[in-house]
């Protein structure tokens, strides 16, 4: 029987060719982050740099077709942001804070990943947070069409 991870990896390879998404399903790839971003996006670069400084191995894949990447990993339109990343089989959509990424990798919840929709000011990669910084980190549900849950609130 083909596992869901192997099936998804095969679909990604077929659709995206040589720059296919890889979804490792084991802890040894835990610190590898593949970041899909627009070639010209500075805030995406800043987010990736912050993860790199925190000890992650960030592999940047520049693409002009982020919509296709988001479709392939199942990011709902209402939770989309400017970049998409993959870490240890989880999707990270947008400016997800480091503490949320680390918590997810430690707790291993049964979710598709995390999303910070849009580009909230003060989020990781979007300038320095201040007393007005407020945004929500959502858990991406595994079941298409399911309502996303609040994973973490920042500044609330």
PDB file of N, CA and C in Angstrom, residues 39-106:
ATOM      1  N   UNK A  39      11.189  35.188  -6.115  1.00  0.00           N
ATOM      2  CA  UNK A  39      12.588  35.614  -6.222  1.00  0.00           C
ATOM      3  C   UNK A  39      12.848  37.014  -5.660  1.00  0.00           C
ATOM      4  N   UNK A  40      11.823  37.858  -5.612  1.00  0.00           N
ATOM      5  CA  UNK A  40      12.044  39.246  -5.210  1.00  0.00           C
ATOM      6  C   UNK A  40      11.524  39.596  -3.816  1.00  0.00           C
ATOM      7  N   UNK A  41      11.049  38.634  -3.050  1.00  0.00           N
ATOM      8  CA  UNK A  41      10.418  38.944  -1.763  1.00  0.00           C
ATOM      9  C   UNK A  41      11.449  39.051  -0.633  1.00  0.00           C
ATOM     10  N   UNK A  42      11.593  40.247  -0.085  1.00  0.00           N
ATOM     11  CA  UNK A  42      12.542  40.482   0.998  1.00  0.00           C
ATOM     12  C   UNK A  42      12.071  39.966   2.338  1.00  0.00           C
ATOM     13  N   UNK A  43      10.755  40.045   2.620  1.00  0.00           N
ATOM     14  CA  UNK A  43      10.273  39.576   3.926  1.00  0.00           C
ATOM     15  C   UNK A  43      10.378  38.059   4.033  1.00  0.00           C
ATOM     16  N   UNK A  44      10.222  37.362   2.918  1.00  0.00           N
ATOM     17  CA  UNK A  44      10.391  35.905   2.916  1.00  0.00           C
ATOM     18  C   UNK A  44      11.850  35.547   3.217  1.00  0.00           C
ATOM     19  N   UNK A  45      12.752  36.318   2.635  1.00  0.00           N
ATOM     20  CA  UNK A  45      14.175  36.115   2.889  1.00  0.00           C
ATOM     21  C   UNK A  45      14.486  36.360   4.354  1.00  0.00           C
ATOM     22  N   UNK A  46      13.913  37.417   4.934  1.00  0.00           N
ATOM     23  CA  UNK A  46      14.142  37.730   6.349  1.00  0.00           C
ATOM     24  C   UNK A  46      13.618  36.611   7.246  1.00  0.00           C
ATOM     25  N   UNK A  47      12.469  36.023   6.913  1.00  0.00           N
ATOM     26  CA  UNK A  47      11.904  34.909   7.689  1.00  0.00           C
ATOM     27  C   UNK A  47      12.859  33.708   7.616  1.00  0.00           C
ATOM     28  N   UNK A  48      13.323  33.393   6.413  1.00  0.00           N
ATOM     29  CA  UNK A  48      14.261  32.281   6.246  1.00  0.00           C
ATOM     30  C   UNK A  48      15.571  32.520   6.981  1.00  0.00           C
ATOM     31  N   UNK A  49      16.058  33.758   6.949  1.00  0.00           N
ATOM     32  CA  UNK A  49      17.292  34.096   7.668  1.00  0.00           C
ATOM     33  C   UNK A  49      17.122  33.896   9.173  1.00  0.00           C
ATOM     34  N   UNK A  50      15.950  34.254   9.701  1.00  0.00           N
ATOM     35  CA  UNK A  50      15.690  34.071  11.139  1.00  0.00           C
ATOM     36  C   UNK A  50      15.698  32.588  11.503  1.00  0.00           C
ATOM     37  N   UNK A  51      15.120  31.738  10.648  1.00  0.00           N
ATOM     38  CA  UNK A  51      15.155  30.304  10.912  1.00  0.00           C
ATOM     39  C   UNK A  51      16.574  29.769  10.831  1.00  0.00           C
ATOM     40  N   UNK A  52      17.335  30.269   9.853  1.00  0.00           N
ATOM     41  CA  UNK A  52      18.735  29.864   9.710  1.00  0.00           C
ATOM     42  C   UNK A  52      19.522  30.213  10.976  1.00  0.00           C
ATOM     43  N   UNK A  53      19.344  31.413  11.490  1.00  0.00           N
ATOM     44  CA  UNK A  53      20.040  31.840  12.709  1.00  0.00           C
ATOM     45  C   UNK A  53      19.627  31.010  13.921  1.00  0.00           C
ATOM     46  N   UNK A  54      18.415  30.454  13.872  1.00  0.00           N
ATOM     47  CA  UNK A  54      17.925  29.628  14.974  1.00  0.00           C
ATOM     48  C   UNK A  54      18.393  28.177  14.860  1.00  0.00           C
ATOM     49  N   UNK A  55      19.199  27.874  13.839  1.00  0.00           N
ATOM     50  CA  UNK A  55      19.765  26.533  13.730  1.00  0.00           C
ATOM     51  C   UNK A  55      19.113  25.630  12.700  1.00  0.00           C
ATOM     52  N   UNK A  56      18.146  26.138  11.955  1.00  0.00           N
ATOM     53  CA  UNK A  56      17.531  25.346  10.895  1.00  0.00           C
ATOM     54  C   UNK A  56      18.399  25.415   9.644  1.00  0.00           C
ATOM     55  N   UNK A  57      18.375  24.361   8.848  1.00  0.00           N
ATOM     56  CA  UNK A  57      19.048  24.326   7.562  1.00  0.00           C
ATOM     57  C   UNK A  57      18.016  24.741   6.514  1.00  0.00           C
ATOM     58  N   UNK A  58      18.052  26.002   6.083  1.00  0.00           N
ATOM     59  CA  UNK A  58      17.048  26.550   5.177  1.00  0.00           C
ATOM     60  C   UNK A  58      17.519  26.406   3.736  1.00  0.00           C
ATOM     61  N   UNK A  59      16.712  25.715   2.943  1.00  0.00           N
ATOM     62  CA  UNK A  59      16.973  25.524   1.524  1.00  0.00           C
ATOM     63  C   UNK A  59      15.944  26.366   0.782  1.00  0.00           C
ATOM     64  N   UNK A  60      16.388  27.383   0.072  1.00  0.00           N
ATOM     65  CA  UNK A  60      15.487  28.314  -0.608  1.00  0.00           C
ATOM     66  C   UNK A  60      15.239  27.842  -2.035  1.00  0.00           C
ATOM     67  N   UNK A  61      13.961  27.784  -2.393  1.00  0.00           N
ATOM     68  CA  UNK A  61      13.538  27.444  -3.750  1.00  0.00           C
ATOM     69  C   UNK A  61      12.750  28.635  -4.275  1.00  0.00           C
ATOM     70  N   UNK A  62      13.361  29.394  -5.164  1.00  0.00           N
ATOM     71  CA  UNK A  62      12.682  30.561  -5.736  1.00  0.00           C
ATOM     72  C   UNK A  62      11.751  30.105  -6.849  1.00  0.00           C
ATOM     73  N   UNK A  63      10.540  30.649  -6.835  1.00  0.00           N
ATOM     74  CA  UNK A  63       9.558  30.275  -7.843  1.00  0.00           C
ATOM     75  C   UNK A  63       8.628  31.447  -8.129  1.00  0.00           C
ATOM     76  N   UNK A  64       8.179  31.523  -9.365  1.00  0.00           N
ATOM     77  CA  UNK A  64       7.183  32.525  -9.740  1.00  0.00           C
ATOM     78  C   UNK A  64       5.776  31.939  -9.674  1.00  0.00           C
ATOM     79  N   UNK A  65       5.658  30.677  -9.268  1.00  0.00           N
ATOM     80  CA  UNK A  65       4.351  30.019  -9.208  1.00  0.00           C
ATOM     81  C   UNK A  65       4.084  29.473  -7.801  1.00  0.00           C
ATOM     82  N   UNK A  66       4.031  30.385  -6.834  1.00  0.00           N
ATOM     83  CA  UNK A  66       3.738  29.973  -5.456  1.00  0.00           C
ATOM     84  C   UNK A  66       2.331  29.419  -5.315  1.00  0.00           C
ATOM     85  N   UNK A  67       1.422  29.869  -6.155  1.00  0.00           N
ATOM     86  CA  UNK A  67       0.050  29.375  -6.099  1.00  0.00           C
ATOM     87  C   UNK A  67       0.023  27.853  -6.278  1.00  0.00           C
ATOM     88  N   UNK A  68       0.808  27.359  -7.203  1.00  0.00           N
ATOM     89  CA  UNK A  68       0.866  25.909  -7.457  1.00  0.00           C
ATOM     90  C   UNK A  68       1.410  25.177  -6.225  1.00  0.00           C
ATOM     91  N   UNK A  69       2.458  25.735  -5.606  1.00  0.00           N
ATOM     92  CA  UNK A  69       3.019  25.119  -4.401  1.00  0.00           C
ATOM     93  C   UNK A  69       1.946  25.045  -3.317  1.00  0.00           C
ATOM     94  N   UNK A  70       1.246  26.157  -3.088  1.00  0.00           N
ATOM     95  CA  UNK A  70       0.208  26.202  -2.053  1.00  0.00           C
ATOM     96  C   UNK A  70      -0.898  25.195  -2.340  1.00  0.00           C
ATOM     97  N   UNK A  71      -1.293  25.070  -3.605  1.00  0.00           N
ATOM     98  CA  UNK A  71      -2.295  24.073  -3.987  1.00  0.00           C
ATOM     99  C   UNK A  71      -1.797  22.666  -3.692  1.00  0.00           C
ATOM    100  N   UNK A  72      -0.556  22.386  -4.052  1.00  0.00           N
ATOM    101  CA  UNK A  72      -0.021  21.039  -3.899  1.00  0.00           C
ATOM    102  C   UNK A  72       0.083  20.610  -2.441  1.00  0.00           C
ATOM    103  N   UNK A  73       0.377  21.541  -1.546  1.00  0.00           N
ATOM    104  CA  UNK A  73       0.490  21.172  -0.130  1.00  0.00           C
ATOM    105  C   UNK A  73      -0.813  21.385   0.626  1.00  0.00           C
ATOM    106  N   UNK A  74      -1.842  21.910  -0.056  1.00  0.00           N
ATOM    107  CA  UNK A  74      -3.172  22.003   0.533  1.00  0.00           C
ATOM    108  C   UNK A  74      -3.404  23.180   1.459  1.00  0.00           C
ATOM    109  N   UNK A  75      -2.813  24.339   1.134  1.00  0.00           N
ATOM    110  CA  UNK A  75      -3.068  25.535   1.940  1.00  0.00           C
ATOM    111  C   UNK A  75      -4.375  26.161   1.457  1.00  0.00           C
ATOM    112  N   UNK A  76      -5.384  26.268   2.323  1.00  0.00           N
ATOM    113  CA  UNK A  76      -6.635  26.914   1.919  1.00  0.00           C
ATOM    114  C   UNK A  76      -6.399  28.387   1.572  1.00  0.00           C
ATOM    115  N   UNK A  77      -7.146  28.902   0.602  1.00  0.00           N
ATOM    116  CA  UNK A  77      -6.951  30.276   0.149  1.00  0.00           C
ATOM    117  C   UNK A  77      -7.057  31.282   1.289  1.00  0.00           C
ATOM    118  N   UNK A  78      -7.952  31.058   2.231  1.00  0.00           N
ATOM    119  CA  UNK A  78      -8.133  32.022   3.323  1.00  0.00           C
ATOM    120  C   UNK A  78      -6.984  32.002   4.328  1.00  0.00           C
ATOM    121  N   UNK A  79      -6.060  31.054   4.206  1.00  0.00           N
ATOM    122  CA  UNK A  79      -4.910  30.976   5.108  1.00  0.00           C
ATOM    123  C   UNK A  79      -3.583  31.211   4.386  1.00  0.00           C
ATOM    124  N   UNK A  80      -3.653  31.668   3.140  1.00  0.00           N
ATOM    125  CA  UNK A  80      -2.437  31.895   2.356  1.00  0.00           C
ATOM    126  C   UNK A  80      -1.669  33.112   2.839  1.00  0.00           C
ATOM    127  N   UNK A  81      -0.366  33.071   2.594  1.00  0.00           N
ATOM    128  CA  UNK A  81       0.538  34.173   2.901  1.00  0.00           C
ATOM    129  C   UNK A  81       1.532  34.277   1.754  1.00  0.00           C
ATOM    130  N   UNK A  82       2.634  34.974   1.987  1.00  0.00           N
ATOM    131  CA  UNK A  82       3.557  35.248   0.878  1.00  0.00           C
ATOM    132  C   UNK A  82       4.520  34.111   0.575  1.00  0.00           C
ATOM    133  N   UNK A  83       4.806  33.222   1.498  1.00  0.00           N
ATOM    134  CA  UNK A  83       5.716  32.115   1.211  1.00  0.00           C
ATOM    135  C   UNK A  83       5.205  30.838   1.868  1.00  0.00           C
ATOM    136  N   UNK A  84       5.722  29.723   1.393  1.00  0.00           N
ATOM    137  CA  UNK A  84       5.348  28.410   1.905  1.00  0.00           C
ATOM    138  C   UNK A  84       6.626  27.645   2.181  1.00  0.00           C
ATOM    139  N   UNK A  85       6.660  26.947   3.305  1.00  0.00           N
ATOM    140  CA  UNK A  85       7.842  26.153   3.656  1.00  0.00           C
ATOM    141  C   UNK A  85       7.401  24.774   4.124  1.00  0.00           C
ATOM    142  N   UNK A  86       8.334  23.848   4.060  1.00  0.00           N
ATOM    143  CA  UNK A  86       8.113  22.478   4.527  1.00  0.00           C
ATOM    144  C   UNK A  86       9.205  22.159   5.540  1.00  0.00           C
ATOM    145  N   UNK A  87       8.797  21.649   6.714  1.00  0.00           N
ATOM    146  CA  UNK A  87       9.759  21.225   7.732  1.00  0.00           C
ATOM    147  C   UNK A  87       9.270  19.904   8.331  1.00  0.00           C
ATOM    148  N   UNK A  88      10.056  18.884   8.192  1.00  0.00           N
ATOM    149  CA  UNK A  88       9.772  17.566   8.758  1.00  0.00           C
ATOM    150  C   UNK A  88       8.347  17.096   8.481  1.00  0.00           C
ATOM    151  N   UNK A  89       7.896  17.290   7.248  1.00  0.00           N
ATOM    152  CA  UNK A  89       6.574  16.825   6.848  1.00  0.00           C
ATOM    153  C   UNK A  89       5.445  17.787   7.154  1.00  0.00           C
ATOM    154  N   UNK A  90       5.731  18.895   7.803  1.00  0.00           N
ATOM    155  CA  UNK A  90       4.727  19.912   8.118  1.00  0.00           C
ATOM    156  C   UNK A  90       4.858  21.098   7.157  1.00  0.00           C
ATOM    157  N   UNK A  91       3.719  21.733   6.876  1.00  0.00           N
ATOM    158  CA  UNK A  91       3.677  22.945   6.068  1.00  0.00           C
ATOM    159  C   UNK A  91       3.750  24.150   7.002  1.00  0.00           C
ATOM    160  N   UNK A  92       4.541  25.131   6.616  1.00  0.00           N
ATOM    161  CA  UNK A  92       4.584  26.421   7.306  1.00  0.00           C
ATOM    162  C   UNK A  92       4.198  27.475   6.274  1.00  0.00           C
ATOM    163  N   UNK A  93       3.068  28.119   6.490  1.00  0.00           N
ATOM    164  CA  UNK A  93       2.576  29.115   5.546  1.00  0.00           C
ATOM    165  C   UNK A  93       2.721  30.499   6.154  1.00  0.00           C
ATOM    166  N   UNK A  94       3.561  31.312   5.534  1.00  0.00           N
ATOM    167  CA  UNK A  94       3.720  32.682   5.981  1.00  0.00           C
ATOM    168  C   UNK A  94       4.691  32.845   7.133  1.00  0.00           C
ATOM    169  N   UNK A  95       4.518  33.933   7.860  1.00  0.00           N
ATOM    170  CA  UNK A  95       5.469  34.380   8.873  1.00  0.00           C
ATOM    171  C   UNK A  95       5.226  33.713  10.230  1.00  0.00           C
ATOM    172  N   UNK A  96       5.292  32.395  10.242  1.00  0.00           N
ATOM    173  CA  UNK A  96       5.097  31.610  11.457  1.00  0.00           C
ATOM    174  C   UNK A  96       6.259  31.878  12.411  1.00  0.00           C
ATOM    175  N   UNK A  97       5.955  32.218  13.683  1.00  0.00           N
ATOM    176  CA  UNK A  97       7.040  32.514  14.633  1.00  0.00           C
ATOM    177  C   UNK A  97       7.829  31.269  15.029  1.00  0.00           C
ATOM    178  N   UNK A  98       9.080  31.496  15.397  1.00  0.00           N
ATOM    179  CA  UNK A  98       9.970  30.390  15.775  1.00  0.00           C
ATOM    180  C   UNK A  98       9.424  29.547  16.921  1.00  0.00           C
ATOM    181  N   UNK A  99       8.842  30.187  17.944  1.00  0.00           N
ATOM    182  CA  UNK A  99       8.350  29.402  19.075  1.00  0.00           C
ATOM    183  C   UNK A  99       7.226  28.462  18.653  1.00  0.00           C
ATOM    184  N   UNK A 100       6.401  28.870  17.695  1.00  0.00           N
ATOM    185  CA  UNK A 100       5.323  28.001  17.208  1.00  0.00           C
ATOM    186  C   UNK A 100       5.902  26.832  16.405  1.00  0.00           C
ATOM    187  N   UNK A 101       6.919  27.114  15.579  1.00  0.00           N
ATOM    188  CA  UNK A 101       7.574  26.051  14.798  1.00  0.00           C
ATOM    189  C   UNK A 101       8.195  25.028  15.739  1.00  0.00           C
ATOM    190  N   UNK A 102       8.952  25.507  16.719  1.00  0.00           N
ATOM    191  CA  UNK A 102       9.614  24.592  17.663  1.00  0.00           C
ATOM    192  C   UNK A 102       8.607  23.800  18.487  1.00  0.00           C
ATOM    193  N   UNK A 103       7.537  24.451  18.920  1.00  0.00           N
ATOM    194  CA  UNK A 103       6.492  23.751  19.684  1.00  0.00           C
ATOM    195  C   UNK A 103       5.860  22.640  18.841  1.00  0.00           C
ATOM    196  N   UNK A 104       5.548  22.950  17.587  1.00  0.00           N
ATOM    197  CA  UNK A 104       4.949  21.952  16.698  1.00  0.00           C
ATOM    198  C   UNK A 104       5.889  20.764  16.515  1.00  0.00           C
ATOM    199  N   UNK A 105       7.175  21.029  16.295  1.00  0.00           N
ATOM    200  CA  UNK A 105       8.130  19.946  16.081  1.00  0.00           C
ATOM    201  C   UNK A 105       8.354  19.118  17.342  1.00  0.00           C
ATOM    202  N   UNK A 106       8.160  19.721  18.504  1.00  0.00           N
ATOM    203  CA  UNK A 106       8.292  18.995  19.771  1.00  0.00           C
ATOM    204  C   UNK A 106       7.040  18.189  20.079  1.00  0.00           C
TER     205      UNK A 106
END
